[in-house]
């Protein structure tokens, strides 16, 4: 049996998990890969005494890995943008295959990296960058290869999903965030998670590999969950909906919708039932219909599972000396389409609206008339008498699907009404049917 | 761009779907595969006027496909055992790769077919045989390659799941079955679906490819859903459980549990929420934890989606002339372990029991004492006073996990009690935590 040699850069959570699983399951993995996958070099700024590295050479210079002639596959687990990009491009230049868990790197620099890798004839694989241990990139690029994929929608940030799950009990965002930080689910600076940036990285990758278009992270729309109130979540529940922080990518004739925002989904839909730190990705293809992929989106060994799946794929190509490749973004580079990401005003969505109305007769009529003038149909309307306070009463409206541009105009006009106090709260809604 | 040539045997539901999707999505599929996938020959006992075959040669002799020198990949969609086996072995003997949706063929004759294919150096792929359009074989064989897979459990027969979903409304099995037949969800002879044979085929394949052991369909235990009553389903709901017809494969130190039977699962578990004709497969790996794969388990284009995914994988190998292969059962043939399938008496499970007790004082004590003597702990007990009838009252017991052998003995003793009328109803239960 041939040996295929791996070098690991970065010994953080995922690096340690990858080393441990490769060691513990070495026989199982060799049985599947048809070759021995050996870790021949490890590099990390900080060493880890808890890992039994044995006689595997360790160095603090990550470039020792990419410059080691024995290494066939470089596993990049250092995270971040610049150093990781430099490392990966150096590995490619040295003719090495790359496996990475770095979603930020791929979302932002992927087009450049894939171009260099294509020229060098090496693989760059990134399953672990999206939804942790769930093999969803493999599903999208290979398992659903027959399909024109129309919609991808996912709970792809466990921190956000944990916070929203806890907020259903009526607890405010700030309180749950603090708890999530104490539990280690959220970073000290939670911006990446709660403002949707991390999810937008992953969504960008899912959309590109599902739709066959270049990565366009800078065009993604992001709206976080920090402004959500337990009240709005409770209203949504009353209407039969659950609020989830979704990444949604939709392929249309005229381009791609690429957006991360809080979203009402019907409680009866399976994705609404995914709670806590877990992830799930819904994929809608023209032949298969809806499929969903569910599991842990983070964690040392869960993410290592995805890293190693990529390593096994690459190791098979190395061991059989073959040029057989799954294209980086699922489609051959010359088959990628320059689909533009549509501006948010062109997105089509249903909406949940909360209007703080002064309790005058006629306010409902005025609001309904504004919506009607913009071609917006009302699905349901609810006046929360029980939440009457200081002469104001919340009016909750669920609309049918409409262009965001029309909704923006309608909201502007509603906010200008003397009967309406302050800003109109707007949460997008999707039925996925 | 190279051409890779496909011949389709069988133009039933899936055959027609496969032809149509290959045609409609030809450009998308070529972009992903890196080659043109052309249907060069089609054979079927009956022709189909609704398919636009154009200038693709059609014949009524399926062996015309395997004998056509132009065909690289034979797609076997005729179903059944004997003719399909002969066809597939002939294709292999002619050096052709095979893609099949035939779960019965693989579950029963797979070991022999894979051995022949290994010798000939060709691929035999069967994603479409398990859970229709859900790419779960790819997940198990490739996406989770890092893991020692411990448990696979699935709703893998849509007909059965539809019937159980409808029975929750209190409708009896026979009535719902008739409806399912009228809707085309169930065959005129529903045995394969409702008695668990179809599910056992799929489970056999999942277990072999997940655990790395030969296919052992003849050792699978099957129990159908035809004896279930709406009452037992309602009791389970009261206890917080849903009744699903699951295929469960568990890898233990001493062998494999391989069993299809009605199963109580906690309502809070995502798999309990999968209703109607849909399928879902839960996979538990030592590194990744629990993942789940959900979607349509049948249907013309959903199944075609899986067939074509396999065709694309094989086409990449053909086009690049490579020997790179994913092993038939996920593991290299010499890495397969001869794990025995454990007899049902050795299986470990929790149990739901319904005992029709004569309403005498002391019956509960006698039942509890029998369970205790066999080391069976009671999780909860419920006496349904409201269902008192003809002097008998149902006693519902949920137990902790115990060996089936002990439960058989305990049930035998309970049925021998003068206080107990008739047979004890037993439904297995799993928590999947």
PDB file of N, CA and C in Angstrom, chain A residues 21 24-25 28-29 31-32 34 133 135 138 142-148 210 270 273 286-288 290-296 301-302 305 308-309 316-317 320 322 324-327 330-332 335, chain B residues 21 24-25 28-29 31-32 34 133 135 138 142-143 145-148 210 270 273 286-288 290-296 301-302 305 308-309 316-317 320 322 324-327 330-332 335:
ATOM      1  N   UNK A  21      -7.697  12.449  14.976  1.00  0.00           N
ATOM      2  CA  UNK A  21      -8.558  11.523  14.229  1.00  0.00           C
ATOM      3  C   UNK A  21      -7.732  10.741  13.201  1.00  0.00           C
ATOM      4  N   UNK A  24      -6.060   8.101  15.389  1.00  0.00           N
ATOM      5  CA  UNK A  24      -6.950   7.099  15.994  1.00  0.00           C
ATOM      6  C   UNK A  24      -7.556   6.180  14.929  1.00  0.00           C
ATOM      7  N   UNK A  25      -7.986   6.769  13.812  1.00  0.00           N
ATOM      8  CA  UNK A  25      -8.695   6.002  12.780  1.00  0.00           C
ATOM      9  C   UNK A  25      -7.806   5.667  11.588  1.00  0.00           C
ATOM     10  N   UNK A  28      -8.863   2.518   9.586  1.00  0.00           N
ATOM     11  CA  UNK A  28     -10.139   2.724   8.881  1.00  0.00           C
ATOM     12  C   UNK A  28      -9.923   3.626   7.666  1.00  0.00           C
ATOM     13  N   UNK A  29      -9.179   4.699   7.877  1.00  0.00           N
ATOM     14  CA  UNK A  29      -8.966   5.676   6.799  1.00  0.00           C
ATOM     15  C   UNK A  29      -8.141   5.058   5.672  1.00  0.00           C
ATOM     16  N   UNK A  31      -8.100   1.916   4.913  1.00  0.00           N
ATOM     17  CA  UNK A  31      -9.004   0.976   4.247  1.00  0.00           C
ATOM     18  C   UNK A  31      -9.897   1.670   3.242  1.00  0.00           C
ATOM     19  N   UNK A  32     -10.308   2.865   3.561  1.00  0.00           N
ATOM     20  CA  UNK A  32     -11.169   3.615   2.642  1.00  0.00           C
ATOM     21  C   UNK A  32     -10.361   4.254   1.512  1.00  0.00           C
ATOM     22  N   UNK A  34      -7.357   3.490   0.385  1.00  0.00           N
ATOM     23  CA  UNK A  34      -6.515   2.611  -0.423  1.00  0.00           C
ATOM     24  C   UNK A  34      -5.047   2.978  -0.351  1.00  0.00           C
ATOM     25  N   UNK A 133     -18.763  19.558   9.992  1.00  0.00           N
ATOM     26  CA  UNK A 133     -18.652  18.151   9.631  1.00  0.00           C
ATOM     27  C   UNK A 133     -19.637  17.665   8.591  1.00  0.00           C
ATOM     28  N   UNK A 135     -21.060  16.949   5.134  1.00  0.00           N
ATOM     29  CA  UNK A 135     -20.425  16.932   3.807  1.00  0.00           C
ATOM     30  C   UNK A 135     -21.290  17.585   2.735  1.00  0.00           C
ATOM     31  N   UNK A 138     -19.593  18.391  -0.842  1.00  0.00           N
ATOM     32  CA  UNK A 138     -19.604  17.174  -1.661  1.00  0.00           C
ATOM     33  C   UNK A 138     -20.993  16.918  -2.243  1.00  0.00           C
ATOM     34  N   UNK A 142     -21.020  17.224  -6.165  1.00  0.00           N
ATOM     35  CA  UNK A 142     -21.006  15.885  -6.755  1.00  0.00           C
ATOM     36  C   UNK A 142     -22.360  15.183  -6.648  1.00  0.00           C
ATOM     37  N   UNK A 143     -22.895  15.113  -5.435  1.00  0.00           N
ATOM     38  CA  UNK A 143     -24.112  14.328  -5.220  1.00  0.00           C
ATOM     39  C   UNK A 143     -25.313  14.858  -5.990  1.00  0.00           C
ATOM     40  N   UNK A 144     -25.323  16.163  -6.259  1.00  0.00           N
ATOM     41  CA  UNK A 144     -26.451  16.767  -6.978  1.00  0.00           C
ATOM     42  C   UNK A 144     -26.016  17.256  -8.361  1.00  0.00           C
ATOM     43  N   UNK A 145     -24.985  16.625  -8.918  1.00  0.00           N
ATOM     44  CA  UNK A 145     -24.396  17.093 -10.177  1.00  0.00           C
ATOM     45  C   UNK A 145     -25.386  17.113 -11.336  1.00  0.00           C
ATOM     46  N   UNK A 146     -26.474  16.362 -11.231  1.00  0.00           N
ATOM     47  CA  UNK A 146     -27.454  16.310 -12.321  1.00  0.00           C
ATOM     48  C   UNK A 146     -28.339  17.546 -12.378  1.00  0.00           C
ATOM     49  N   UNK A 147     -28.326  18.325 -11.307  1.00  0.00           N
ATOM     50  CA  UNK A 147     -29.343  19.363 -11.121  1.00  0.00           C
ATOM     51  C   UNK A 147     -28.914  20.764 -11.524  1.00  0.00           C
ATOM     52  N   UNK A 148     -29.870  21.524 -12.009  1.00  0.00           N
ATOM     53  CA  UNK A 148     -29.741  22.976 -11.971  1.00  0.00           C
ATOM     54  C   UNK A 148     -30.170  23.351 -10.559  1.00  0.00           C
ATOM     55  N   UNK A 210     -22.553  25.733  -6.070  1.00  0.00           N
ATOM     56  CA  UNK A 210     -23.835  25.192  -6.491  1.00  0.00           C
ATOM     57  C   UNK A 210     -24.294  25.741  -7.831  1.00  0.00           C
ATOM     58  N   UNK A 270     -38.808  21.389   8.031  1.00  0.00           N
ATOM     59  CA  UNK A 270     -37.784  20.710   8.826  1.00  0.00           C
ATOM     60  C   UNK A 270     -36.676  21.654   9.284  1.00  0.00           C
ATOM     61  N   UNK A 273     -36.862  23.263  12.616  1.00  0.00           N
ATOM     62  CA  UNK A 273     -36.702  22.396  13.790  1.00  0.00           C
ATOM     63  C   UNK A 273     -35.244  22.222  14.195  1.00  0.00           C
ATOM     64  N   UNK A 286     -33.517  21.188  -9.597  1.00  0.00           N
ATOM     65  CA  UNK A 286     -34.673  21.021 -10.490  1.00  0.00           C
ATOM     66  C   UNK A 286     -35.071  19.565 -10.670  1.00  0.00           C
ATOM     67  N   UNK A 287     -34.115  18.636 -10.533  1.00  0.00           N
ATOM     68  CA  UNK A 287     -34.462  17.220 -10.674  1.00  0.00           C
ATOM     69  C   UNK A 287     -34.812  16.602  -9.318  1.00  0.00           C
ATOM     70  N   UNK A 288     -33.988  16.833  -8.331  1.00  0.00           N
ATOM     71  CA  UNK A 288     -34.143  16.122  -7.051  1.00  0.00           C
ATOM     72  C   UNK A 288     -35.231  16.725  -6.169  1.00  0.00           C
ATOM     73  N   UNK A 290     -36.215  19.143  -2.975  1.00  0.00           N
ATOM     74  CA  UNK A 290     -35.515  19.632  -1.775  1.00  0.00           C
ATOM     75  C   UNK A 290     -34.800  18.510  -1.034  1.00  0.00           C
ATOM     76  N   UNK A 291     -33.529  18.746  -0.748  1.00  0.00           N
ATOM     77  CA  UNK A 291     -32.800  17.863   0.154  1.00  0.00           C
ATOM     78  C   UNK A 291     -32.240  18.724   1.280  1.00  0.00           C
ATOM     79  N   UNK A 292     -31.955  18.089   2.416  1.00  0.00           N
ATOM     80  CA  UNK A 292     -31.375  18.858   3.526  1.00  0.00           C
ATOM     81  C   UNK A 292     -30.269  18.055   4.195  1.00  0.00           C
ATOM     82  N   UNK A 293     -29.246  18.759   4.641  1.00  0.00           N
ATOM     83  CA  UNK A 293     -28.042  18.181   5.226  1.00  0.00           C
ATOM     84  C   UNK A 293     -27.868  18.809   6.600  1.00  0.00           C
ATOM     85  N   UNK A 294     -27.756  17.959   7.622  1.00  0.00           N
ATOM     86  CA  UNK A 294     -27.850  18.430   9.002  1.00  0.00           C
ATOM     87  C   UNK A 294     -26.717  17.856   9.840  1.00  0.00           C
ATOM     88  N   UNK A 295     -26.208  18.623  10.761  1.00  0.00           N
ATOM     89  CA  UNK A 295     -25.184  18.102  11.660  1.00  0.00           C
ATOM     90  C   UNK A 295     -24.433  19.209  12.367  1.00  0.00           C
ATOM     91  N   UNK A 296     -23.303  18.831  12.999  1.00  0.00           N
ATOM     92  CA  UNK A 296     -22.532  19.826  13.743  1.00  0.00           C
ATOM     93  C   UNK A 296     -21.736  20.724  12.805  1.00  0.00           C
ATOM     94  N   UNK A 301     -13.340  17.661  16.314  1.00  0.00           N
ATOM     95  CA  UNK A 301     -13.343  16.437  15.507  1.00  0.00           C
ATOM     96  C   UNK A 301     -14.409  16.470  14.412  1.00  0.00           C
ATOM     97  N   UNK A 302     -15.499  17.212  14.616  1.00  0.00           N
ATOM     98  CA  UNK A 302     -16.508  17.326  13.564  1.00  0.00           C
ATOM     99  C   UNK A 302     -15.890  18.019  12.349  1.00  0.00           C
ATOM    100  N   UNK A 305     -13.384  15.844  10.650  1.00  0.00           N
ATOM    101  CA  UNK A 305     -14.020  14.843   9.793  1.00  0.00           C
ATOM    102  C   UNK A 305     -14.083  15.333   8.347  1.00  0.00           C
ATOM    103  N   UNK A 308     -10.500  15.637   6.805  1.00  0.00           N
ATOM    104  CA  UNK A 308      -9.926  14.335   6.435  1.00  0.00           C
ATOM    105  C   UNK A 308     -10.648  13.730   5.228  1.00  0.00           C
ATOM    106  N   UNK A 309     -11.960  13.980   5.092  1.00  0.00           N
ATOM    107  CA  UNK A 309     -12.669  13.517   3.896  1.00  0.00           C
ATOM    108  C   UNK A 309     -12.004  14.103   2.646  1.00  0.00           C
ATOM    109  N   UNK A 316      -6.426   9.671  -2.848  1.00  0.00           N
ATOM    110  CA  UNK A 316      -6.745   8.696  -3.903  1.00  0.00           C
ATOM    111  C   UNK A 316      -6.150   9.127  -5.238  1.00  0.00           C
ATOM    112  N   UNK A 317      -6.246  10.438  -5.518  1.00  0.00           N
ATOM    113  CA  UNK A 317      -5.685  10.946  -6.778  1.00  0.00           C
ATOM    114  C   UNK A 317      -4.168  10.837  -6.758  1.00  0.00           C
ATOM    115  N   UNK A 320      -3.113   7.081  -7.053  1.00  0.00           N
ATOM    116  CA  UNK A 320      -3.330   6.475  -8.377  1.00  0.00           C
ATOM    117  C   UNK A 320      -2.701   7.322  -9.472  1.00  0.00           C
ATOM    118  N   UNK A 322      -3.485  10.029 -10.725  1.00  0.00           N
ATOM    119  CA  UNK A 322      -4.461  10.358 -11.762  1.00  0.00           C
ATOM    120  C   UNK A 322      -4.735  11.854 -11.838  1.00  0.00           C
ATOM    121  N   UNK A 324      -7.741  12.831 -12.507  1.00  0.00           N
ATOM    122  CA  UNK A 324      -9.192  12.931 -12.316  1.00  0.00           C
ATOM    123  C   UNK A 324      -9.495  13.935 -11.208  1.00  0.00           C
ATOM    124  N   UNK A 325     -10.291  14.956 -11.523  1.00  0.00           N
ATOM    125  CA  UNK A 325     -10.547  16.025 -10.560  1.00  0.00           C
ATOM    126  C   UNK A 325     -12.025  16.391 -10.543  1.00  0.00           C
ATOM    127  N   UNK A 326     -12.529  16.723  -9.363  1.00  0.00           N
ATOM    128  CA  UNK A 326     -13.787  17.457  -9.286  1.00  0.00           C
ATOM    129  C   UNK A 326     -13.397  18.929  -9.368  1.00  0.00           C
ATOM    130  N   UNK A 327     -13.995  19.699 -10.282  1.00  0.00           N
ATOM    131  CA  UNK A 327     -13.572  21.101 -10.425  1.00  0.00           C
ATOM    132  C   UNK A 327     -13.753  21.874  -9.111  1.00  0.00           C
ATOM    133  N   UNK A 330     -17.124  23.037  -8.611  1.00  0.00           N
ATOM    134  CA  UNK A 330     -18.127  22.107  -9.123  1.00  0.00           C
ATOM    135  C   UNK A 330     -18.222  22.093 -10.632  1.00  0.00           C
ATOM    136  N   UNK A 331     -17.900  23.211 -11.268  1.00  0.00           N
ATOM    137  CA  UNK A 331     -17.934  23.344 -12.727  1.00  0.00           C
ATOM    138  C   UNK A 331     -16.524  23.613 -13.235  1.00  0.00           C
ATOM    139  N   UNK A 332     -16.204  23.102 -14.417  1.00  0.00           N
ATOM    140  CA  UNK A 332     -14.921  23.422 -15.046  1.00  0.00           C
ATOM    141  C   UNK A 332     -14.786  24.941 -15.129  1.00  0.00           C
ATOM    142  N   UNK A 335     -16.579  26.660 -17.692  1.00  0.00           N
ATOM    143  CA  UNK A 335     -18.039  26.518 -17.665  1.00  0.00           C
ATOM    144  C   UNK A 335     -18.676  27.427 -16.610  1.00  0.00           C
TER     145      UNK A 335
ATOM    146  N   UNK B  21     -33.639  14.156 -17.742  1.00  0.00           N
ATOM    147  CA  UNK B  21     -32.734  15.070 -17.025  1.00  0.00           C
ATOM    148  C   UNK B  21     -31.389  15.179 -17.750  1.00  0.00           C
ATOM    149  N   UNK B  24     -32.240  17.572 -20.628  1.00  0.00           N
ATOM    150  CA  UNK B  24     -32.557  18.956 -20.231  1.00  0.00           C
ATOM    151  C   UNK B  24     -31.342  19.669 -19.655  1.00  0.00           C
ATOM    152  N   UNK B  25     -30.582  18.970 -18.809  1.00  0.00           N
ATOM    153  CA  UNK B  25     -29.464  19.611 -18.118  1.00  0.00           C
ATOM    154  C   UNK B  25     -28.109  19.249 -18.733  1.00  0.00           C
ATOM    155  N   UNK B  28     -25.299  21.852 -18.157  1.00  0.00           N
ATOM    156  CA  UNK B  28     -24.902  21.925 -16.742  1.00  0.00           C
ATOM    157  C   UNK B  28     -24.065  20.692 -16.369  1.00  0.00           C
ATOM    158  N   UNK B  29     -24.541  19.523 -16.816  1.00  0.00           N
ATOM    159  CA  UNK B  29     -23.867  18.280 -16.450  1.00  0.00           C
ATOM    160  C   UNK B  29     -22.487  18.207 -17.108  1.00  0.00           C
ATOM    161  N   UNK B  31     -20.654  20.779 -17.858  1.00  0.00           N
ATOM    162  CA  UNK B  31     -19.837  21.750 -17.122  1.00  0.00           C
ATOM    163  C   UNK B  31     -19.278  21.158 -15.843  1.00  0.00           C
ATOM    164  N   UNK B  32     -20.067  20.321 -15.201  1.00  0.00           N
ATOM    165  CA  UNK B  32     -19.601  19.696 -13.949  1.00  0.00           C
ATOM    166  C   UNK B  32     -18.674  18.511 -14.235  1.00  0.00           C
ATOM    167  N   UNK B  34     -16.928  17.810 -16.952  1.00  0.00           N
ATOM    168  CA  UNK B  34     -15.740  18.058 -17.777  1.00  0.00           C
ATOM    169  C   UNK B  34     -15.733  17.220 -19.046  1.00  0.00           C
ATOM    170  N   UNK B 133     -33.130  10.333  -4.228  1.00  0.00           N
ATOM    171  CA  UNK B 133     -32.286  11.444  -4.636  1.00  0.00           C
ATOM    172  C   UNK B 133     -31.299  11.934  -3.594  1.00  0.00           C
ATOM    173  N   UNK B 135     -28.059  12.065  -1.616  1.00  0.00           N
ATOM    174  CA  UNK B 135     -26.729  11.486  -1.875  1.00  0.00           C
ATOM    175  C   UNK B 135     -26.095  10.919  -0.604  1.00  0.00           C
ATOM    176  N   UNK B 138     -22.840   8.562  -1.047  1.00  0.00           N
ATOM    177  CA  UNK B 138     -21.649   9.410  -1.188  1.00  0.00           C
ATOM    178  C   UNK B 138     -21.208   9.960   0.168  1.00  0.00           C
ATOM    179  N   UNK B 142     -17.701   8.571   1.257  1.00  0.00           N
ATOM    180  CA  UNK B 142     -16.670   9.579   1.020  1.00  0.00           C
ATOM    181  C   UNK B 142     -16.708  10.715   2.042  1.00  0.00           C
ATOM    182  N   UNK B 143     -17.883  11.322   2.212  1.00  0.00           N
ATOM    183  CA  UNK B 143     -17.985  12.512   3.064  1.00  0.00           C
ATOM    184  C   UNK B 143     -17.632  12.241   4.514  1.00  0.00           C
ATOM    185  N   UNK B 145     -15.507   9.714   5.454  1.00  0.00           N
ATOM    186  CA  UNK B 145     -14.420   8.725   5.368  1.00  0.00           C
ATOM    187  C   UNK B 145     -13.502   8.729   6.582  1.00  0.00           C
ATOM    188  N   UNK B 146     -13.496   9.818   7.340  1.00  0.00           N
ATOM    189  CA  UNK B 146     -12.605   9.900   8.509  1.00  0.00           C
ATOM    190  C   UNK B 146     -13.113   9.104   9.699  1.00  0.00           C
ATOM    191  N   UNK B 147     -14.369   8.699   9.634  1.00  0.00           N
ATOM    192  CA  UNK B 147     -15.053   8.191  10.834  1.00  0.00           C
ATOM    193  C   UNK B 147     -15.124   6.683  10.943  1.00  0.00           C
ATOM    194  N   UNK B 148     -15.088   6.195  12.173  1.00  0.00           N
ATOM    195  CA  UNK B 148     -15.614   4.876  12.456  1.00  0.00           C
ATOM    196  C   UNK B 148     -17.115   5.102  12.606  1.00  0.00           C
ATOM    197  N   UNK B 210     -21.035   1.570   5.110  1.00  0.00           N
ATOM    198  CA  UNK B 210     -20.641   2.395   6.251  1.00  0.00           C
ATOM    199  C   UNK B 210     -19.660   1.681   7.171  1.00  0.00           C
ATOM    200  N   UNK B 270     -34.813  15.267  15.312  1.00  0.00           N
ATOM    201  CA  UNK B 270     -35.164  15.745  13.976  1.00  0.00           C
ATOM    202  C   UNK B 270     -35.761  14.646  13.102  1.00  0.00           C
ATOM    203  N   UNK B 273     -39.431  14.236  12.906  1.00  0.00           N
ATOM    204  CA  UNK B 273     -40.189  15.288  12.226  1.00  0.00           C
ATOM    205  C   UNK B 273     -40.301  15.038  10.717  1.00  0.00           C
ATOM    206  N   UNK B 286     -17.714   8.504  14.827  1.00  0.00           N
ATOM    207  CA  UNK B 286     -16.994   8.811  16.075  1.00  0.00           C
ATOM    208  C   UNK B 286     -16.364  10.189  16.057  1.00  0.00           C
ATOM    209  N   UNK B 287     -16.024  10.719  14.880  1.00  0.00           N
ATOM    210  CA  UNK B 287     -15.438  12.058  14.830  1.00  0.00           C
ATOM    211  C   UNK B 287     -16.502  13.124  14.625  1.00  0.00           C
ATOM    212  N   UNK B 288     -17.394  12.905  13.685  1.00  0.00           N
ATOM    213  CA  UNK B 288     -18.339  13.962  13.310  1.00  0.00           C
ATOM    214  C   UNK B 288     -19.520  14.068  14.261  1.00  0.00           C
ATOM    215  N   UNK B 290     -23.462  13.179  15.069  1.00  0.00           N
ATOM    216  CA  UNK B 290     -24.649  12.850  14.265  1.00  0.00           C
ATOM    217  C   UNK B 290     -24.841  13.804  13.089  1.00  0.00           C
ATOM    218  N   UNK B 291     -25.015  13.218  11.914  1.00  0.00           N
ATOM    219  CA  UNK B 291     -25.432  14.007  10.757  1.00  0.00           C
ATOM    220  C   UNK B 291     -26.696  13.370  10.205  1.00  0.00           C
ATOM    221  N   UNK B 292     -27.481  14.147   9.466  1.00  0.00           N
ATOM    222  CA  UNK B 292     -28.690  13.581   8.872  1.00  0.00           C
ATOM    223  C   UNK B 292     -28.864  14.095   7.452  1.00  0.00           C
ATOM    224  N   UNK B 293     -29.396  13.223   6.599  1.00  0.00           N
ATOM    225  CA  UNK B 293     -29.563  13.497   5.171  1.00  0.00           C
ATOM    226  C   UNK B 293     -31.025  13.272   4.837  1.00  0.00           C
ATOM    227  N   UNK B 294     -31.649  14.271   4.243  1.00  0.00           N
ATOM    228  CA  UNK B 294     -33.098  14.289   4.104  1.00  0.00           C
ATOM    229  C   UNK B 294     -33.510  14.639   2.687  1.00  0.00           C
ATOM    230  N   UNK B 295     -34.584  14.042   2.212  1.00  0.00           N
ATOM    231  CA  UNK B 295     -35.078  14.413   0.888  1.00  0.00           C
ATOM    232  C   UNK B 295     -36.017  13.369   0.328  1.00  0.00           C
ATOM    233  N   UNK B 296     -36.300  13.478  -0.979  1.00  0.00           N
ATOM    234  CA  UNK B 296     -37.232  12.535  -1.601  1.00  0.00           C
ATOM    235  C   UNK B 296     -36.571  11.181  -1.840  1.00  0.00           C
ATOM    236  N   UNK B 301     -37.535  11.913 -11.361  1.00  0.00           N
ATOM    237  CA  UNK B 301     -36.354  12.769 -11.506  1.00  0.00           C
ATOM    238  C   UNK B 301     -35.509  12.806 -10.240  1.00  0.00           C
ATOM    239  N   UNK B 302     -36.121  12.590  -9.089  1.00  0.00           N
ATOM    240  CA  UNK B 302     -35.326  12.546  -7.850  1.00  0.00           C
ATOM    241  C   UNK B 302     -34.360  11.364  -7.909  1.00  0.00           C
ATOM    242  N   UNK B 305     -31.666  11.914 -10.413  1.00  0.00           N
ATOM    243  CA  UNK B 305     -30.611  12.793  -9.901  1.00  0.00           C
ATOM    244  C   UNK B 305     -29.457  11.964  -9.338  1.00  0.00           C
ATOM    245  N   UNK B 308     -27.617   9.969 -12.182  1.00  0.00           N
ATOM    246  CA  UNK B 308     -26.735  10.814 -12.988  1.00  0.00           C
ATOM    247  C   UNK B 308     -25.506  11.263 -12.187  1.00  0.00           C
ATOM    248  N   UNK B 309     -25.676  11.464 -10.878  1.00  0.00           N
ATOM    249  CA  UNK B 309     -24.500  11.789 -10.055  1.00  0.00           C
ATOM    250  C   UNK B 309     -23.459  10.682 -10.182  1.00  0.00           C
ATOM    251  N   UNK B 316     -16.009  11.047 -15.212  1.00  0.00           N
ATOM    252  CA  UNK B 316     -14.731  11.729 -14.937  1.00  0.00           C
ATOM    253  C   UNK B 316     -13.573  10.745 -15.025  1.00  0.00           C
ATOM    254  N   UNK B 317     -13.791   9.536 -14.492  1.00  0.00           N
ATOM    255  CA  UNK B 317     -12.727   8.527 -14.550  1.00  0.00           C
ATOM    256  C   UNK B 317     -12.487   8.081 -15.993  1.00  0.00           C
ATOM    257  N   UNK B 320     -10.733  10.955 -17.971  1.00  0.00           N
ATOM    258  CA  UNK B 320      -9.328  11.187 -17.604  1.00  0.00           C
ATOM    259  C   UNK B 320      -8.531   9.889 -17.667  1.00  0.00           C
ATOM    260  N   UNK B 322      -8.432   7.407 -15.835  1.00  0.00           N
ATOM    261  CA  UNK B 322      -7.737   7.162 -14.573  1.00  0.00           C
ATOM    262  C   UNK B 322      -8.243   5.911 -13.873  1.00  0.00           C
ATOM    263  N   UNK B 324      -8.395   5.911 -10.650  1.00  0.00           N
ATOM    264  CA  UNK B 324      -8.820   6.388  -9.337  1.00  0.00           C
ATOM    265  C   UNK B 324     -10.240   5.921  -9.050  1.00  0.00           C
ATOM    266  N   UNK B 325     -10.425   5.209  -7.941  1.00  0.00           N
ATOM    267  CA  UNK B 325     -11.729   4.630  -7.640  1.00  0.00           C
ATOM    268  C   UNK B 325     -12.080   4.841  -6.177  1.00  0.00           C
ATOM    269  N   UNK B 326     -13.366   5.061  -5.911  1.00  0.00           N
ATOM    270  CA  UNK B 326     -13.868   4.880  -4.554  1.00  0.00           C
ATOM    271  C   UNK B 326     -14.255   3.406  -4.469  1.00  0.00           C
ATOM    272  N   UNK B 327     -13.775   2.670  -3.466  1.00  0.00           N
ATOM    273  CA  UNK B 327     -14.085   1.230  -3.420  1.00  0.00           C
ATOM    274  C   UNK B 327     -15.598   0.996  -3.366  1.00  0.00           C
ATOM    275  N   UNK B 330     -16.956   1.307  -0.034  1.00  0.00           N
ATOM    276  CA  UNK B 330     -16.309   2.339   0.759  1.00  0.00           C
ATOM    277  C   UNK B 330     -14.919   1.951   1.218  1.00  0.00           C
ATOM    278  N   UNK B 331     -14.682   0.654   1.411  1.00  0.00           N
ATOM    279  CA  UNK B 331     -13.381   0.146   1.844  1.00  0.00           C
ATOM    280  C   UNK B 331     -12.797  -0.742   0.741  1.00  0.00           C
ATOM    281  N   UNK B 332     -11.487  -0.737   0.599  1.00  0.00           N
ATOM    282  CA  UNK B 332     -10.836  -1.665  -0.325  1.00  0.00           C
ATOM    283  C   UNK B 332     -11.280  -3.087   0.015  1.00  0.00           C
ATOM    284  N   UNK B 335      -9.779  -4.731   2.803  1.00  0.00           N
ATOM    285  CA  UNK B 335      -9.957  -4.081   4.106  1.00  0.00           C
ATOM    286  C   UNK B 335     -11.343  -4.353   4.693  1.00  0.00           C
TER     287      UNK B 335
END
